[in-house]
Backbone as JSON, one array per atom type, in Angstrom:
{
  "sequence": "DALIPPVIWERCTDKDWDGVDPKRGKREVMVGGLDLGAVYDSCACIWRGYDPETKRLPLMALKVWSPKDYRTEITGYILNEVKEHILDMHRKYKVVAVYYDASQALYMVNELIKAGVKMVEVKQVKGREATDTMYRQAIYDQRLRNYPYAGELKEHVLAAVAKTMTDDTIRIRKD",
  "N": [[-49.74, -15.15, -17.38], [-48.18, -17.84, -15.63], [-44.65, -17.74, -15.09], [-43.17, -20.17, -15.28], [-44.1, -23.65, -14.88], [-44.11, -25.42, -11.73], [-43.02, -28.05, -11.95], [-41.23, -27.89, -14.06], [-39.24, -26.19, -13.08], [-38.25, -27.8, -11.01], [-36.87, -29.71, -12.42], [-34.5, -28.53, -12.85], [-33.17, -28.64, -10.48], [-30.59, -30.0, -8.65], [-29.85, -32.46, -6.59], [-27.31, -33.22, -5.75], [-25.75, -31.01, -5.9], [-23.99, -28.36, -4.47], [-23.31, -25.78, -4.8], [-21.09, -22.94, -4.68], [-17.65, -23.66, -4.05], [-15.72, -22.99, -1.43], [-13.04, -23.79, -1.11], [-11.95, -23.78, -3.62], [-11.69, -21.15, -4.27], [-10.4, -18.42, -6.03], [-10.5, -19.83, -8.36], [-13.09, -20.44, -8.83], [-15.25, -19.35, -11.07], [-17.58, -16.83, -11.83], [-20.66, -15.05, -12.49], [-22.49, -12.25, -11.39], [-25.86, -11.31, -10.61], [-27.72, -8.57, -9.79], [-30.49, -7.43, -8.05], [-32.07, -4.84, -6.82], [-34.53, -4.14, -4.6], [-37.48, -2.12, -4.02], [-38.81, -0.34, -1.17], [-40.65, -2.22, -0.01], [-39.96, -4.59, -1.16], [-38.11, -7.55, -1.99], [-34.5, -7.75, -2.02], [-31.93, -9.06, -4.06], [-29.01, -11.04, -4.77], [-27.67, -12.97, -7.15], [-25.58, -15.61, -8.06], [-24.02, -17.09, -10.74], [-22.31, -19.72, -12.48], [-20.52, -21.22, -15.2], [-20.63, -24.26, -16.92], [-18.66, -25.7, -19.12], [-18.64, -28.32, -20.15], [-21.22, -29.47, -19.78], [-22.72, -27.4, -20.59], [-24.31, -25.99, -18.88], [-25.7, -23.66, -16.45], [-24.64, -23.31, -13.47], [-25.95, -22.64, -10.23], [-24.18, -20.73, -8.11], [-24.14, -19.2, -5.78], [-26.43, -17.54, -3.57], [-27.98, -14.75, -2.3], [-30.45, -13.23, -0.44], [-32.23, -10.45, 0.59], [-34.81, -9.87, 2.6], [-37.82, -7.86, 2.91], [-38.22, -7.6, 5.69], [-35.65, -7.47, 6.63], [-34.78, -4.93, 6.31], [-33.68, -1.97, 7.8], [-35.06, 0.75, 8.6], [-34.38, 2.86, 10.18], [-31.72, 3.24, 9.86], [-30.06, 4.86, 7.5], [-29.4, 3.76, 4.27], [-28.7, 1.21, 5.04], [-29.38, -1.33, 3.84], [-28.13, -1.11, 1.36], [-25.46, -0.96, 2.07], [-25.14, -3.54, 3.13], [-25.57, -5.1, 0.83], [-23.46, -4.14, -0.8], [-21.21, -4.93, 0.72], [-21.53, -7.71, 0.62], [-21.16, -8.2, -2.16], [-18.52, -7.3, -2.48], [-17.25, -9.13, -0.81], [-17.67, -11.54, -2.2], [-16.25, -10.9, -4.49], [-13.68, -10.65, -3.49], [-13.16, -13.33, -2.69], [-13.7, -15.03, -4.87], [-13.53, -15.55, -8.49], [-15.04, -13.12, -9.86], [-16.53, -12.3, -12.72], [-18.27, -10.32, -13.67], [-20.85, -8.11, -12.5], [-24.21, -7.77, -13.01], [-26.63, -5.2, -13.15], [-29.33, -2.91, -12.33], [-29.2, 0.36, -12.99], [-30.79, 2.39, -11.96], [-31.27, 2.01, -9.32], [-29.05, 2.11, -7.46], [-26.74, 3.94, -7.84], [-24.59, 5.3, -6.53], [-23.51, 3.28, -4.82], [-22.7, 1.45, -6.77], [-20.68, 2.87, -8.09], [-18.77, 2.88, -6.02], [-18.2, 0.14, -5.88], [-17.07, -0.27, -8.39], [-14.71, 1.26, -8.11], [-13.49, -0.37, -6.29], [-12.65, -2.39, -7.9], [-14.53, -4.16, -8.97], [-16.18, -5.41, -11.75], [-18.85, -3.82, -13.09], [-21.91, -4.12, -14.79], [-24.32, -2.45, -16.48], [-27.76, -3.1, -16.77], [-30.23, -2.21, -18.81], [-33.6, -1.29, -18.32], [-35.24, -1.87, -20.6], [-35.67, -2.79, -23.99], [-33.49, -4.72, -24.08], [-33.83, -5.96, -21.67], [-36.17, -7.45, -22.02], [-35.31, -9.39, -23.91], [-33.37, -10.68, -22.38], [-34.95, -11.69, -20.25], [-36.53, -13.49, -21.75], [-34.59, -15.28, -22.66], [-33.76, -16.32, -20.15], [-36.05, -17.64, -19.23], [-36.2, -19.62, -21.25], [-33.83, -20.98, -20.78], [-34.48, -22.21, -18.39], [-36.57, -23.98, -19.23], [-35.06, -25.5, -20.98], [-33.5, -26.86, -19.25], [-31.01, -25.87, -18.57], [-30.14, -24.61, -16.36], [-28.62, -25.18, -13.17], [-29.51, -25.86, -10.1], [-29.04, -25.68, -6.55], [-30.57, -27.71, -4.0], [-31.43, -26.3, -1.71], [-32.1, -23.7, -2.36], [-34.44, -22.27, -1.81], [-35.6, -19.69, -1.62], [-35.05, -18.5, -4.07], [-36.47, -20.25, -5.77], [-39.07, -19.81, -4.82], [-39.48, -17.11, -5.66], [-39.19, -17.31, -8.45], [-41.28, -19.06, -9.1], [-43.42, -17.53, -8.37], [-43.44, -15.55, -10.17], [-44.69, -13.91, -13.14], [-45.16, -14.14, -16.69], [-45.22, -11.75, -19.09], [-46.31, -11.55, -22.32], [-44.79, -9.98, -24.97], [-45.14, -7.81, -27.88], [-43.37, -8.71, -29.81], [-42.95, -11.4, -29.48], [-41.26, -11.83, -27.37], [-40.73, -12.03, -23.78], [-41.68, -10.45, -20.73], [-40.61, -10.58, -17.49], [-42.55, -10.41, -14.64], [-43.62, -9.3, -11.41], [-46.26, -9.6, -10.59]],
  "CA": [[-49.41, -16.55, -17.23], [-46.99, -18.12, -14.74], [-43.39, -17.8, -15.83], [-42.98, -21.58, -15.54], [-44.75, -24.51, -13.89], [-43.14, -25.94, -10.7], [-42.35, -29.28, -12.39], [-40.1, -27.49, -14.93], [-38.21, -25.67, -12.18], [-37.7, -28.95, -10.28], [-35.94, -30.41, -13.31], [-33.22, -27.81, -12.78], [-32.61, -28.8, -9.18], [-29.67, -31.11, -8.57], [-29.66, -32.8, -5.16], [-25.91, -33.42, -5.48], [-25.02, -29.77, -6.14], [-23.96, -27.52, -3.27], [-22.91, -24.37, -5.12], [-19.7, -22.5, -4.63], [-16.72, -24.41, -3.2], [-14.72, -22.03, -0.92], [-11.67, -24.3, -1.27], [-11.48, -23.49, -4.95], [-11.34, -19.77, -4.26], [-10.42, -17.65, -7.26], [-10.74, -20.69, -9.54], [-14.53, -20.42, -9.06], [-15.59, -18.22, -11.98], [-18.99, -16.6, -11.78], [-21.27, -13.75, -12.83], [-23.56, -11.91, -10.47], [-27.03, -10.53, -11.02], [-28.19, -7.82, -8.62], [-31.83, -6.83, -8.13], [-32.37, -4.08, -5.62], [-35.92, -3.88, -4.5], [-37.92, -0.89, -3.38], [-38.94, -0.48, 0.3], [-41.37, -3.43, 0.44], [-39.64, -5.69, -2.08], [-36.84, -8.19, -1.68], [-33.3, -7.51, -2.84], [-31.25, -10.36, -4.25], [-27.82, -11.14, -5.57], [-27.57, -14.35, -7.54], [-24.26, -15.87, -8.68], [-24.03, -18.3, -11.59], [-21.12, -20.07, -13.21], [-20.8, -21.89, -16.49], [-19.97, -25.55, -17.05], [-18.49, -25.9, -20.59], [-18.94, -29.71, -20.57], [-22.68, -29.68, -19.81], [-23.31, -26.14, -21.08], [-25.3, -25.57, -17.9], [-25.4, -22.49, -15.65], [-24.85, -23.7, -12.08], [-26.16, -21.65, -9.18], [-22.99, -20.77, -7.24], [-24.49, -18.68, -4.48], [-27.61, -16.7, -3.62], [-28.2, -13.95, -1.08], [-31.67, -12.52, -0.52], [-32.56, -9.6, 1.71], [-36.28, -9.7, 2.64], [-38.23, -6.54, 3.5], [-38.02, -7.58, 7.15], [-34.26, -7.21, 6.93], [-34.51, -3.48, 6.2], [-33.71, -1.2, 9.03], [-35.3, 2.09, 8.1], [-33.75, 3.89, 11.01], [-30.31, 3.39, 9.41], [-30.08, 5.16, 6.08], [-28.42, 3.07, 3.43], [-28.33, -0.08, 5.63], [-29.45, -2.45, 2.91], [-27.12, -0.89, 0.31], [-24.17, -1.35, 2.65], [-25.13, -5.0, 3.21], [-25.4, -5.58, -0.53], [-22.07, -3.78, -1.23], [-20.28, -5.79, 1.44], [-21.69, -9.06, 0.04], [-20.52, -8.23, -3.5], [-17.05, -7.2, -2.25], [-16.79, -10.37, -0.22], [-17.65, -12.51, -3.29], [-15.17, -10.42, -5.37], [-12.38, -11.04, -2.85], [-12.99, -14.78, -2.55], [-13.87, -15.78, -6.1], [-13.31, -14.81, -9.71], [-16.28, -12.5, -10.32], [-16.33, -11.74, -14.02], [-19.05, -9.1, -13.73], [-22.15, -8.06, -11.78], [-25.19, -7.08, -13.81], [-27.47, -4.45, -12.22], [-30.21, -1.83, -12.85], [-28.59, 1.55, -12.47], [-31.7, 3.3, -11.31], [-31.42, 1.69, -7.94], [-27.96, 2.34, -6.51], [-25.6, 4.42, -8.59], [-23.44, 5.58, -5.64], [-22.96, 1.99, -4.41], [-22.07, 0.9, -7.96], [-19.39, 3.6, -8.25], [-17.82, 2.41, -4.96], [-17.78, -1.22, -6.26], [-16.15, -0.13, -9.5], [-13.44, 1.71, -7.54], [-12.86, -1.54, -5.6], [-12.22, -3.36, -8.92], [-15.61, -5.05, -9.4], [-16.75, -4.99, -13.04], [-20.3, -3.67, -13.0], [-22.5, -3.97, -16.07], [-25.69, -1.94, -16.37], [-28.81, -3.71, -17.57], [-31.29, -1.2, -18.94], [-34.97, -1.83, -18.2], [-35.97, -1.67, -21.87], [-35.67, -3.9, -24.92], [-32.51, -5.7, -23.68], [-34.39, -6.67, -20.55], [-37.13, -8.46, -22.53], [-34.52, -10.46, -24.5], [-32.78, -11.41, -21.25], [-36.04, -12.44, -19.6], [-36.91, -14.57, -22.61], [-33.51, -16.24, -22.6], [-33.77, -16.93, -18.83], [-37.15, -18.61, -19.24], [-35.82, -20.72, -22.14], [-32.78, -21.76, -20.09], [-35.18, -23.05, -17.4], [-37.26, -25.0, -19.97], [-34.07, -26.39, -21.56], [-32.77, -27.42, -18.12], [-29.61, -25.42, -18.59], [-29.77, -24.14, -15.01], [-28.32, -26.2, -12.2], [-29.73, -25.19, -8.8], [-28.95, -26.57, -5.41], [-31.9, -27.91, -3.43], [-31.81, -25.38, -0.63], [-32.31, -22.36, -2.92], [-35.89, -22.09, -1.76], [-36.03, -18.3, -1.87], [-35.05, -18.29, -5.53], [-37.6, -21.03, -6.31], [-40.3, -19.06, -4.47], [-39.64, -15.93, -6.48], [-39.41, -17.7, -9.85], [-42.6, -19.65, -9.28], [-44.44, -16.51, -8.17], [-43.34, -14.58, -11.28], [-45.55, -14.1, -14.32], [-44.56, -13.77, -17.96], [-46.09, -10.96, -19.96], [-45.86, -11.72, -23.68], [-44.7, -8.74, -25.64], [-45.58, -7.89, -29.25], [-42.38, -9.36, -30.67], [-42.82, -12.78, -28.95], [-40.41, -11.91, -26.18], [-41.52, -11.92, -22.58], [-41.18, -9.61, -19.62], [-40.9, -11.2, -16.21], [-43.18, -9.43, -13.74], [-43.9, -9.79, -10.06], [-47.64, -9.24, -10.28]],
  "C": [[-48.22, -16.7, -16.26], [-45.74, -18.15, -15.64], [-43.1, -19.25, -16.22], [-43.74, -22.41, -14.52], [-43.7, -25.08, -12.92], [-42.37, -27.16, -11.18], [-41.09, -28.96, -13.31], [-38.95, -26.98, -14.09], [-37.49, -26.84, -11.45], [-36.68, -29.7, -11.13], [-34.56, -29.75, -13.31], [-32.54, -27.95, -11.41], [-31.82, -30.09, -9.11], [-29.33, -31.36, -7.12], [-28.21, -32.96, -4.79], [-25.1, -32.15, -5.65], [-25.13, -28.9, -4.94], [-23.61, -26.07, -3.55], [-21.46, -24.15, -5.03], [-18.88, -23.33, -3.67], [-15.64, -23.43, -2.7], [-13.3, -22.49, -1.08], [-11.07, -23.95, -2.63], [-11.12, -22.02, -5.13], [-11.48, -19.09, -5.6], [-10.56, -18.5, -8.53], [-12.26, -20.83, -9.79], [-14.9, -19.18, -9.8], [-17.13, -18.07, -11.97], [-19.38, -15.19, -12.22], [-22.35, -13.51, -11.85], [-24.69, -11.13, -11.14], [-27.59, -9.89, -9.79], [-29.57, -7.21, -8.92], [-32.1, -6.14, -6.81], [-33.83, -3.71, -5.62], [-36.25, -2.48, -3.87], [-38.21, -1.23, -1.89], [-39.6, -1.76, 0.71], [-41.1, -4.62, -0.46], [-38.33, -6.28, -1.64], [-35.7, -7.67, -2.56], [-32.6, -8.88, -2.96], [-29.99, -10.18, -5.08], [-27.64, -12.64, -5.85], [-26.24, -14.51, -8.33], [-24.39, -17.16, -9.49], [-22.69, -18.46, -12.3], [-21.5, -20.6, -14.57], [-19.97, -23.15, -16.58], [-19.85, -25.83, -18.54], [-18.82, -27.34, -21.05], [-20.44, -29.94, -20.72], [-23.44, -28.54, -20.41], [-24.41, -25.66, -20.13], [-24.77, -24.39, -17.09], [-25.63, -22.79, -14.17], [-25.0, -22.5, -11.14], [-24.97, -21.78, -8.22], [-23.35, -20.27, -5.84], [-25.71, -17.75, -4.68], [-27.71, -16.03, -2.29], [-29.43, -13.11, -1.31], [-31.87, -11.68, 0.76], [-34.06, -9.37, 1.62], [-36.6, -8.35, 3.21], [-38.07, -6.48, 5.03], [-36.61, -7.32, 7.53], [-33.93, -5.71, 6.89], [-34.59, -2.86, 7.56], [-33.82, 0.28, 8.65], [-34.7, 3.18, 8.92], [-32.29, 4.13, 10.65], [-30.31, 3.65, 7.95], [-29.0, 4.4, 5.35], [-28.06, 1.69, 4.03], [-28.32, -1.2, 4.61], [-28.4, -2.32, 1.8], [-25.74, -1.29, 0.83], [-24.06, -2.87, 2.76], [-24.85, -5.58, 1.83], [-23.95, -5.36, -1.02], [-21.07, -4.71, -0.56], [-20.33, -7.25, 0.93], [-20.96, -9.18, -1.3], [-19.0, -8.18, -3.32], [-16.49, -8.46, -1.69], [-16.64, -11.44, -1.34], [-16.47, -12.15, -4.24], [-13.8, -10.77, -4.81], [-12.13, -12.53, -2.9], [-12.96, -15.52, -3.84], [-13.58, -14.92, -7.31], [-14.68, -14.3, -10.25], [-15.98, -11.77, -11.64], [-17.03, -10.37, -14.12], [-20.28, -9.24, -12.83], [-23.08, -7.22, -12.62], [-26.22, -6.45, -12.86], [-28.33, -3.47, -12.99], [-29.69, -0.59, -12.2], [-29.54, 2.49, -11.75], [-31.79, 3.09, -9.82], [-30.27, 2.21, -7.0], [-26.67, 2.81, -7.2], [-24.39, 4.68, -7.73], [-22.74, 4.3, -5.2], [-22.18, 1.4, -5.58], [-20.72, 1.57, -8.18], [-18.34, 3.13, -7.23], [-17.31, 1.0, -5.34], [-16.81, -1.16, -7.45], [-14.77, 0.34, -9.04], [-12.71, 0.56, -6.84], [-12.45, -2.61, -6.61], [-13.28, -4.32, -9.4], [-16.11, -4.52, -10.77], [-18.25, -5.03, -12.92], [-20.86, -3.39, -14.38], [-23.97, -3.59, -15.93], [-26.59, -2.69, -17.32], [-29.99, -2.69, -17.64], [-32.66, -1.9, -18.94], [-35.83, -1.55, -19.42], [-35.87, -2.94, -22.69], [-34.65, -5.04, -24.54], [-33.06, -6.54, -22.55], [-35.34, -7.81, -21.0], [-36.39, -9.65, -23.16], [-33.89, -11.34, -23.42], [-33.81, -12.27, -20.51], [-36.46, -13.65, -20.4], [-35.87, -15.67, -22.59], [-33.46, -17.02, -21.27], [-34.87, -18.0, -18.79], [-36.79, -19.81, -20.07], [-34.74, -21.59, -21.47], [-33.4, -22.68, -19.02], [-35.85, -24.23, -18.17], [-36.25, -25.99, -20.55], [-33.18, -27.08, -20.53], [-31.3, -27.1, -18.15], [-29.17, -24.81, -17.24], [-29.51, -25.33, -14.11], [-28.42, -25.53, -10.83], [-29.54, -26.2, -7.68], [-30.3, -26.57, -4.7], [-32.36, -26.88, -2.39], [-31.94, -23.9, -1.07], [-33.79, -22.06, -2.97], [-36.39, -20.68, -2.04], [-36.06, -17.99, -3.36], [-36.26, -19.01, -6.17], [-38.91, -20.3, -6.03], [-40.55, -17.87, -5.4], [-39.9, -16.28, -7.93], [-40.82, -18.27, -10.06], [-43.72, -18.64, -9.09], [-44.44, -15.5, -9.32], [-44.3, -14.93, -12.39], [-44.77, -13.64, -15.54], [-45.58, -12.99, -18.76], [-45.52, -11.06, -21.38], [-45.93, -10.35, -24.36], [-45.07, -8.9, -27.15], [-44.64, -8.62, -30.22], [-42.04, -10.77, -30.2], [-41.75, -12.92, -27.88], [-41.3, -11.86, -24.97], [-40.89, -10.92, -21.63], [-41.57, -10.29, -18.32], [-41.42, -10.1, -15.25], [-43.47, -10.11, -12.4], [-45.35, -9.42, -9.68], [-48.15, -9.98, -9.11]]
}
């Protein structure tokens, strides 16, 4: 089944929201989520904040590297791009943590930790299913606040499918 119908995603889009405000600098508090793709898959780093008044999770920034961005003649090109993006966000804003899958880029993660970025590993097992389920519910509950020009995120979310697990959790897949 589709993860969510398009109309549900649209309810999370706020035409008056622009994301991170560079003028606020370190007062902009956010958490990053890093998904490093394989050779023919996209990589993405999504940044979300938290609004205690509305209890919503605003999209602060989004960076996607498409497979066409990969330069196979330069080893580690995409990892360097991702690392520099995370370091740039860490320098400019208050990054509480970046959540990642360790199987993709352990060396890069160690360099980010040395630079002072808090990196939190997300294991691709039971915790992942709980997280996927909570993410889907946050969309249905309209707890996400997305800016209108986050088309790449919308494209990926609407293309995702939800596989129901035996314990009523879901697993987001890119079938």
